[in-house]
Amino acid sequence: MTRTAPPSSAPAADPLLQPFRLKHLIFRNRIMSTSHACGLAEGGMPAERYQRYHEAKAKGGIALTMFGGSSNVSPDSQWSSPQINLHDERIVEHLRRFSERIHARGARLMCQVSHVGGRGEPHAGARLAPIGPSPLRETLHRAFAREMDEHDVARVVADYARAAARCREGGLDGIETLAGAHLIGQFLSPATNRRTDRFGGSVENRCRFGLMVHEAIREAVGEDFVVGIRFVVDEAGEGRLDFEECLRIAGIFEASGTIDFFNAIYGRMDTQIKLATDCMPGMASPMAPFLARAGAFRQAVGLPVFHATRITELATARYAIREGLLDMVAMTRAQIADPELVAKLARGDEARVRPCVGATHCMSELRPTCLHNPSTGHERELPHEVEPAAAKHRVLVAGGGPAGLEAARVCAERGHEVRLVEASGRLGGQVLLATEASWRRDLVGLVDWREQELERLGVDVRFNRYVEPEAVGEDDADVVIVATGGIPDLDWLDGAAHCTSVWDVLSGAARPGDDTIVYDGTGRHAALTAAEKLRLAGSNVAFFGLDGHLAMEMAYSEQVVWRRRAYEIGIEPRLDRRLVRVERDGNRLRATFRNELTDAVETHEADQVVVEHGTLPADELFRGLRDRSSNRGVTDQKALLQGRPQPRAEGEGFQLFRIGDAVSSRNIHAAVLDAIRLCRVL
């Protein structure tokens, strides 16, 4: 199917809102979400929670939502993380409900149909040996593939066809296969296909397996069902597929008449760093890093081309469509951050779109939860919509970090009269310190968006003021929310008076020493951010960590970026060390460490010792108000988790709550989650 221009009656204002025809399907606009492993499958099925996650995007105006990243066509396509099992006949009834749900919202629904091949994990699922074109080891999943024989080829080709037929029977609008790094792609690439039979060697032979798969799929689903291929346009590596060879392969598949579109991807995903930079790059990578390559591919082929890779801004997406680089633009993670993205665009509220900042929290073990939108993936218990309150209250929020900003926003959305008091002259709290890392500046978008929303909602924001307990009277507020954050935790350390906190380094309050020891007691970003800043300022940095791995508390994509950054700036982490004490020795400092594995004690000298050990709650205000509050500062956890309002205690006085780091040292997501769970029913 060739490209079709939008009908003449379509709206002319925005290229992104133009309809697009693909065979018999008409997509209501040009914005889609690509298949991804969202981690919500239950027993291999896309059940209620999975469907609600995608329904939120369909309700928000998306044209096409694709699901089932790495949906399995065979029992030996297996990962330990939750995947969709298309080889299970029970899938059909789930797909029917799924299709009805998405179609009722006016969107289209497609599934990725795939076999992970040599990327499989031998101890997952049915615990079968992974298979591949050649007996090679994939670094990321750490398995050795068994070389497929002719029987395996015939079996897997038939499995693909049966899986595709189930998708059609389930009412889906189409499917895509995956030719990048998964089994079809493993046959295509000379790096993973070392065969000398009819499936290896020449380009034509390496295409044979993929062509057999698509021929079988087409026979199973018929000509009026859309079938595409998520296709790598450049593997970008020595001994791998380059752009020209990928174009040649694309021409072979296009000429076969078995596919209707290409979904262009770039690079590799067989190592942690390649997965984090080629496949799903975050804020350490530029915006839309492979759009130009996908656009060049689109100009060279005759089928429609879709593409996703860190296209998080509507301006970039609009450019891609307007300039003819793509036919459909995928904003997958942008809609994890804001599933109402298209609806806001359509009604002229583009400036109100909650931005994806590329934090990659959605790729952590909590996937697909967004760092600053806890509702994503939890639509049933935490709906994206904030409902108006039946009774209006006066709400005082103390603290303008992520927790306080979200509390003020949600309370104002519910119609409460909100005043936010911030001790400094700027909103953002610890987020402002986090942006000091060379590659994490986009985090400020979490603050900017909320600040903009507070202005729109008419929240009374006051800067450079502390809320004193004695100044809070019953006439000032019905509800007081303490979001005062925390302060660096150093008092536990023998010799803490000689040490510098990471906050002082990141804020610029402390000057770098010539020789600096940085101690990381959390495995979070703060210590590494301080170490990077000190190193770039010319300090010789010795980095010590309590954990056995660098960046232990982070998502894998953040871990690998920090590991790479440490190499780049010349920091060699020394791990499994617990800081015991710091002493002054003349004009130098002596730090004593104990090895967590051997108990061996070692000492190191420096001009400066910088310590990261999380924070302690800055809870003076909370403690000063607790006895005067009607609820004695108690948050009813059962009500909180069940989505019910906090019980109103008998007697006079305001209700008092605390959230975020004013409770305990955690991260941005926890702070925002605290706020929205409490305030959405306040």
PDB file of N, CA and C in Angstrom, residues 469-537:
ATOM      1  N   PRO A 469       5.157  27.412  62.939  1.00  0.00           N
ATOM      2  CA  PRO A 469       4.003  26.736  63.548  1.00  0.00           C
ATOM      3  C   PRO A 469       3.044  27.687  64.246  1.00  0.00           C
ATOM      4  N   GLU A 470       3.575  28.654  64.986  1.00  0.00           N
ATOM      5  CA  GLU A 470       2.705  29.545  65.746  1.00  0.00           C
ATOM      6  C   GLU A 470       1.922  30.494  64.848  1.00  0.00           C
ATOM      7  N   ALA A 471       2.348  30.612  63.573  1.00  0.00           N
ATOM      8  CA  ALA A 471       1.651  31.526  62.657  1.00  0.00           C
ATOM      9  C   ALA A 471       0.472  30.866  61.967  1.00  0.00           C
ATOM     10  N   VAL A 472       0.334  29.558  62.119  1.00  0.00           N
ATOM     11  CA  VAL A 472      -0.764  28.836  61.468  1.00  0.00           C
ATOM     12  C   VAL A 472      -1.943  28.797  62.427  1.00  0.00           C
ATOM     13  N   GLY A 473      -2.996  29.491  62.061  1.00  0.00           N
ATOM     14  CA  GLY A 473      -4.205  29.499  62.883  1.00  0.00           C
ATOM     15  C   GLY A 473      -5.342  28.800  62.175  1.00  0.00           C
ATOM     16  N   GLU A 474      -6.423  28.578  62.905  1.00  0.00           N
ATOM     17  CA  GLU A 474      -7.567  27.879  62.334  1.00  0.00           C
ATOM     18  C   GLU A 474      -8.217  28.676  61.215  1.00  0.00           C
ATOM     19  N   ASP A 475      -8.017  29.974  61.197  1.00  0.00           N
ATOM     20  CA  ASP A 475      -8.595  30.796  60.139  1.00  0.00           C
ATOM     21  C   ASP A 475      -7.756  30.768  58.866  1.00  0.00           C
ATOM     22  N   ASP A 476      -6.533  30.229  58.945  1.00  0.00           N
ATOM     23  CA  ASP A 476      -5.629  30.236  57.790  1.00  0.00           C
ATOM     24  C   ASP A 476      -5.861  29.058  56.853  1.00  0.00           C
ATOM     25  N   ALA A 477      -6.201  27.904  57.391  1.00  0.00           N
ATOM     26  CA  ALA A 477      -6.311  26.715  56.554  1.00  0.00           C
ATOM     27  C   ALA A 477      -7.178  25.664  57.216  1.00  0.00           C
ATOM     28  N   ASP A 478      -7.879  24.911  56.374  1.00  0.00           N
ATOM     29  CA  ASP A 478      -8.595  23.717  56.830  1.00  0.00           C
ATOM     30  C   ASP A 478      -7.686  22.497  56.763  1.00  0.00           C
ATOM     31  N   VAL A 479      -6.737  22.574  55.839  1.00  0.00           N
ATOM     32  CA  VAL A 479      -5.795  21.469  55.634  1.00  0.00           C
ATOM     33  C   VAL A 479      -4.396  22.060  55.500  1.00  0.00           C
ATOM     34  N   VAL A 480      -3.420  21.478  56.206  1.00  0.00           N
ATOM     35  CA  VAL A 480      -2.018  21.866  56.078  1.00  0.00           C
ATOM     36  C   VAL A 480      -1.237  20.650  55.582  1.00  0.00           C
ATOM     37  N   ILE A 481      -0.540  20.821  54.474  1.00  0.00           N
ATOM     38  CA  ILE A 481       0.267  19.744  53.905  1.00  0.00           C
ATOM     39  C   ILE A 481       1.730  20.144  54.001  1.00  0.00           C
ATOM     40  N   VAL A 482       2.484  19.385  54.770  1.00  0.00           N
ATOM     41  CA  VAL A 482       3.898  19.675  54.985  1.00  0.00           C
ATOM     42  C   VAL A 482       4.721  18.914  53.946  1.00  0.00           C
ATOM     43  N   ALA A 483       5.344  19.676  53.056  1.00  0.00           N
ATOM     44  CA  ALA A 483       6.190  19.112  52.002  1.00  0.00           C
ATOM     45  C   ALA A 483       7.547  19.799  52.049  1.00  0.00           C
ATOM     46  N   THR A 484       8.087  19.870  53.237  1.00  0.00           N
ATOM     47  CA  THR A 484       9.313  20.637  53.479  1.00  0.00           C
ATOM     48  C   THR A 484      10.583  19.870  53.132  1.00  0.00           C
ATOM     49  N   GLY A 485      10.435  18.650  52.637  1.00  0.00           N
ATOM     50  CA  GLY A 485      11.600  17.907  52.175  1.00  0.00           C
ATOM     51  C   GLY A 485      12.491  17.428  53.294  1.00  0.00           C
ATOM     52  N   GLY A 486      13.785  17.294  52.987  1.00  0.00           N
ATOM     53  CA  GLY A 486      14.723  16.800  53.980  1.00  0.00           C
ATOM     54  C   GLY A 486      16.004  17.611  53.972  1.00  0.00           C
ATOM     55  N   ILE A 487      16.905  17.270  54.881  1.00  0.00           N
ATOM     56  CA  ILE A 487      18.226  17.892  54.953  1.00  0.00           C
ATOM     57  C   ILE A 487      19.268  16.773  54.900  1.00  0.00           C
ATOM     58  N   PRO A 488      20.455  17.041  54.380  1.00  0.00           N
ATOM     59  CA  PRO A 488      21.467  15.982  54.264  1.00  0.00           C
ATOM     60  C   PRO A 488      21.716  15.264  55.582  1.00  0.00           C
ATOM     61  N   ASP A 489      21.790  13.958  55.513  1.00  0.00           N
ATOM     62  CA  ASP A 489      21.974  13.114  56.692  1.00  0.00           C
ATOM     63  C   ASP A 489      23.474  12.841  56.890  1.00  0.00           C
ATOM     64  N   LEU A 490      24.072  13.556  57.816  1.00  0.00           N
ATOM     65  CA  LEU A 490      25.500  13.393  58.096  1.00  0.00           C
ATOM     66  C   LEU A 490      25.796  13.055  59.552  1.00  0.00           C
ATOM     67  N   ASP A 491      24.850  13.287  60.440  1.00  0.00           N
ATOM     68  CA  ASP A 491      25.129  13.190  61.874  1.00  0.00           C
ATOM     69  C   ASP A 491      25.503  11.785  62.329  1.00  0.00           C
ATOM     70  N   TRP A 492      25.185  10.778  61.545  1.00  0.00           N
ATOM     71  CA  TRP A 492      25.518   9.397  61.911  1.00  0.00           C
ATOM     72  C   TRP A 492      27.023   9.128  61.876  1.00  0.00           C
ATOM     73  N   LEU A 493      27.743   9.995  61.174  1.00  0.00           N
ATOM     74  CA  LEU A 493      29.154   9.728  60.877  1.00  0.00           C
ATOM     75  C   LEU A 493      30.086  10.329  61.933  1.00  0.00           C
ATOM     76  N   ASP A 494      31.004   9.542  62.392  1.00  0.00           N
ATOM     77  CA  ASP A 494      32.053  10.018  63.295  1.00  0.00           C
ATOM     78  C   ASP A 494      32.967  10.945  62.496  1.00  0.00           C
ATOM     79  N   GLY A 495      32.956  12.218  62.857  1.00  0.00           N
ATOM     80  CA  GLY A 495      33.751  13.196  62.123  1.00  0.00           C
ATOM     81  C   GLY A 495      32.956  13.937  61.076  1.00  0.00           C
ATOM     82  N   ALA A 496      31.625  13.948  61.230  1.00  0.00           N
ATOM     83  CA  ALA A 496      30.766  14.608  60.247  1.00  0.00           C
ATOM     84  C   ALA A 496      31.109  16.087  60.090  1.00  0.00           C
ATOM     85  N   ALA A 497      31.617  16.720  61.153  1.00  0.00           N
ATOM     86  CA  ALA A 497      31.921  18.154  61.097  1.00  0.00           C
ATOM     87  C   ALA A 497      33.013  18.472  60.076  1.00  0.00           C
ATOM     88  N   HIS A 498      33.787  17.464  59.704  1.00  0.00           N
ATOM     89  CA  HIS A 498      34.862  17.682  58.734  1.00  0.00           C
ATOM     90  C   HIS A 498      34.384  17.482  57.290  1.00  0.00           C
ATOM     91  N   CYS A 499      33.139  17.061  57.130  1.00  0.00           N
ATOM     92  CA  CYS A 499      32.667  16.626  55.811  1.00  0.00           C
ATOM     93  C   CYS A 499      31.816  17.693  55.120  1.00  0.00           C
ATOM     94  N   THR A 500      31.703  17.531  53.831  1.00  0.00           N
ATOM     95  CA  THR A 500      30.887  18.397  52.985  1.00  0.00           C
ATOM     96  C   THR A 500      29.737  17.571  52.420  1.00  0.00           C
ATOM     97  N   SER A 501      28.534  18.121  52.415  1.00  0.00           N
ATOM     98  CA  SER A 501      27.405  17.392  51.835  1.00  0.00           C
ATOM     99  C   SER A 501      27.395  17.560  50.322  1.00  0.00           C
ATOM    100  N   VAL A 502      26.768  16.624  49.629  1.00  0.00           N
ATOM    101  CA  VAL A 502      26.646  16.755  48.168  1.00  0.00           C
ATOM    102  C   VAL A 502      25.841  17.996  47.817  1.00  0.00           C
ATOM    103  N   TRP A 503      24.907  18.376  48.667  1.00  0.00           N
ATOM    104  CA  TRP A 503      24.118  19.582  48.402  1.00  0.00           C
ATOM    105  C   TRP A 503      25.021  20.806  48.295  1.00  0.00           C
ATOM    106  N   ASP A 504      26.004  20.906  49.183  1.00  0.00           N
ATOM    107  CA  ASP A 504      26.901  22.063  49.156  1.00  0.00           C
ATOM    108  C   ASP A 504      27.731  22.087  47.876  1.00  0.00           C
ATOM    109  N   VAL A 505      28.108  20.902  47.402  1.00  0.00           N
ATOM    110  CA  VAL A 505      28.857  20.834  46.149  1.00  0.00           C
ATOM    111  C   VAL A 505      27.974  21.249  44.979  1.00  0.00           C
ATOM    112  N   LEU A 506      26.769  20.687  44.908  1.00  0.00           N
ATOM    113  CA  LEU A 506      25.904  20.932  43.759  1.00  0.00           C
ATOM    114  C   LEU A 506      25.365  22.356  43.735  1.00  0.00           C
ATOM    115  N   SER A 507      25.172  22.942  44.896  1.00  0.00           N
ATOM    116  CA  SER A 507      24.663  24.309  44.944  1.00  0.00           C
ATOM    117  C   SER A 507      25.757  25.345  44.724  1.00  0.00           C
ATOM    118  N   GLY A 508      27.009  24.912  44.773  1.00  0.00           N
ATOM    119  CA  GLY A 508      28.121  25.843  44.633  1.00  0.00           C
ATOM    120  C   GLY A 508      28.562  26.465  45.933  1.00  0.00           C
ATOM    121  N   ALA A 509      27.963  26.053  47.064  1.00  0.00           N
ATOM    122  CA  ALA A 509      28.322  26.623  48.363  1.00  0.00           C
ATOM    123  C   ALA A 509      29.709  26.182  48.811  1.00  0.00           C
ATOM    124  N   ALA A 510      30.157  24.999  48.310  1.00  0.00           N
ATOM    125  CA  ALA A 510      31.476  24.486  48.684  1.00  0.00           C
ATOM    126  C   ALA A 510      32.397  24.513  47.468  1.00  0.00           C
ATOM    127  N   ARG A 511      33.608  25.014  47.666  1.00  0.00           N
ATOM    128  CA  ARG A 511      34.581  25.049  46.579  1.00  0.00           C
ATOM    129  C   ARG A 511      35.256  23.688  46.453  1.00  0.00           C
ATOM    130  N   PRO A 512      35.579  23.259  45.240  1.00  0.00           N
ATOM    131  CA  PRO A 512      36.240  21.952  45.064  1.00  0.00           C
ATOM    132  C   PRO A 512      37.632  21.943  45.675  1.00  0.00           C
ATOM    133  N   GLY A 513      38.002  20.823  46.298  1.00  0.00           N
ATOM    134  CA  GLY A 513      39.366  20.650  46.766  1.00  0.00           C
ATOM    135  C   GLY A 513      40.241  20.121  45.636  1.00  0.00           C
ATOM    136  N   ASP A 514      41.552  20.152  45.854  1.00  0.00           N
ATOM    137  CA  ASP A 514      42.450  19.574  44.844  1.00  0.00           C
ATOM    138  C   ASP A 514      42.275  18.061  44.771  1.00  0.00           C
ATOM    139  N   ASP A 515      42.169  17.443  45.941  1.00  0.00           N
ATOM    140  CA  ASP A 515      41.924  16.000  46.035  1.00  0.00           C
ATOM    141  C   ASP A 515      40.655  15.803  46.851  1.00  0.00           C
ATOM    142  N   THR A 516      39.686  15.115  46.265  1.00  0.00           N
ATOM    143  CA  THR A 516      38.391  14.964  46.927  1.00  0.00           C
ATOM    144  C   THR A 516      37.977  13.505  46.984  1.00  0.00           C
ATOM    145  N   ILE A 517      37.503  13.103  48.132  1.00  0.00           N
ATOM    146  CA  ILE A 517      36.855  11.800  48.290  1.00  0.00           C
ATOM    147  C   ILE A 517      35.350  12.020  48.241  1.00  0.00           C
ATOM    148  N   VAL A 518      34.667  11.267  47.396  1.00  0.00           N
ATOM    149  CA  VAL A 518      33.204  11.297  47.343  1.00  0.00           C
ATOM    150  C   VAL A 518      32.701   9.938  47.797  1.00  0.00           C
ATOM    151  N   TYR A 519      31.829   9.959  48.799  1.00  0.00           N
ATOM    152  CA  TYR A 519      31.264   8.714  49.328  1.00  0.00           C
ATOM    153  C   TYR A 519      29.783   8.626  48.982  1.00  0.00           C
ATOM    154  N   ASP A 520      29.413   7.519  48.355  1.00  0.00           N
ATOM    155  CA  ASP A 520      28.022   7.279  47.961  1.00  0.00           C
ATOM    156  C   ASP A 520      27.420   6.196  48.842  1.00  0.00           C
ATOM    157  N   GLY A 521      26.517   6.606  49.727  1.00  0.00           N
ATOM    158  CA  GLY A 521      25.867   5.647  50.616  1.00  0.00           C
ATOM    159  C   GLY A 521      24.451   5.310  50.207  1.00  0.00           C
ATOM    160  N   THR A 522      24.039   5.710  48.986  1.00  0.00           N
ATOM    161  CA  THR A 522      22.651   5.461  48.567  1.00  0.00           C
ATOM    162  C   THR A 522      22.513   4.759  47.224  1.00  0.00           C
ATOM    163  N   GLY A 523      23.455   4.924  46.321  1.00  0.00           N
ATOM    164  CA  GLY A 523      23.299   4.366  44.978  1.00  0.00           C
ATOM    165  C   GLY A 523      22.360   5.178  44.110  1.00  0.00           C
ATOM    166  N   ARG A 524      22.113   6.438  44.506  1.00  0.00           N
ATOM    167  CA  ARG A 524      21.260   7.332  43.724  1.00  0.00           C
ATOM    168  C   ARG A 524      22.135   8.282  42.893  1.00  0.00           C
ATOM    169  N   HIS A 525      21.507   9.294  42.313  1.00  0.00           N
ATOM    170  CA  HIS A 525      22.213  10.201  41.416  1.00  0.00           C
ATOM    171  C   HIS A 525      23.138  11.189  42.127  1.00  0.00           C
ATOM    172  N   ALA A 526      22.821  11.543  43.360  1.00  0.00           N
ATOM    173  CA  ALA A 526      23.454  12.715  43.970  1.00  0.00           C
ATOM    174  C   ALA A 526      24.972  12.625  44.039  1.00  0.00           C
ATOM    175  N   ALA A 527      25.501  11.497  44.522  1.00  0.00           N
ATOM    176  CA  ALA A 527      26.948  11.391  44.693  1.00  0.00           C
ATOM    177  C   ALA A 527      27.662  11.423  43.346  1.00  0.00           C
ATOM    178  N   LEU A 528      27.114  10.737  42.364  1.00  0.00           N
ATOM    179  CA  LEU A 528      27.741  10.724  41.045  1.00  0.00           C
ATOM    180  C   LEU A 528      27.671  12.101  40.393  1.00  0.00           C
ATOM    181  N   THR A 529      26.573  12.806  40.604  1.00  0.00           N
ATOM    182  CA  THR A 529      26.454  14.165  40.065  1.00  0.00           C
ATOM    183  C   THR A 529      27.495  15.076  40.690  1.00  0.00           C
ATOM    184  N   ALA A 530      27.688  14.957  42.012  1.00  0.00           N
ATOM    185  CA  ALA A 530      28.711  15.760  42.691  1.00  0.00           C
ATOM    186  C   ALA A 530      30.103  15.385  42.217  1.00  0.00           C
ATOM    187  N   ALA A 531      30.358  14.082  42.060  1.00  0.00           N
ATOM    188  CA  ALA A 531      31.675  13.638  41.605  1.00  0.00           C
ATOM    189  C   ALA A 531      31.974  14.175  40.211  1.00  0.00           C
ATOM    190  N   GLU A 532      30.976  14.153  39.350  1.00  0.00           N
ATOM    191  CA  GLU A 532      31.164  14.673  37.997  1.00  0.00           C
ATOM    192  C   GLU A 532      31.468  16.174  38.032  1.00  0.00           C
ATOM    193  N   LYS A 533      30.713  16.912  38.832  1.00  0.00           N
ATOM    194  CA  LYS A 533      30.929  18.361  38.909  1.00  0.00           C
ATOM    195  C   LYS A 533      32.316  18.679  39.447  1.00  0.00           C
ATOM    196  N   LEU A 534      32.747  17.953  40.453  1.00  0.00           N
ATOM    197  CA  LEU A 534      34.074  18.172  41.017  1.00  0.00           C
ATOM    198  C   LEU A 534      35.170  17.822  40.016  1.00  0.00           C
ATOM    199  N   ARG A 535      34.975  16.717  39.321  1.00  0.00           N
ATOM    200  CA  ARG A 535      35.991  16.289  38.346  1.00  0.00           C
ATOM    201  C   ARG A 535      36.123  17.299  37.221  1.00  0.00           C
ATOM    202  N   LEU A 536      34.992  17.810  36.736  1.00  0.00           N
ATOM    203  CA  LEU A 536      35.031  18.789  35.655  1.00  0.00           C
ATOM    204  C   LEU A 536      35.614  20.119  36.114  1.00  0.00           C
ATOM    205  N   ALA A 537      35.581  20.356  37.433  1.00  0.00           N
ATOM    206  CA  ALA A 537      36.186  21.574  37.983  1.00  0.00           C
ATOM    207  C   ALA A 537      37.682  21.412  38.236  1.00  0.00           C
TER     208      ALA A 537
END
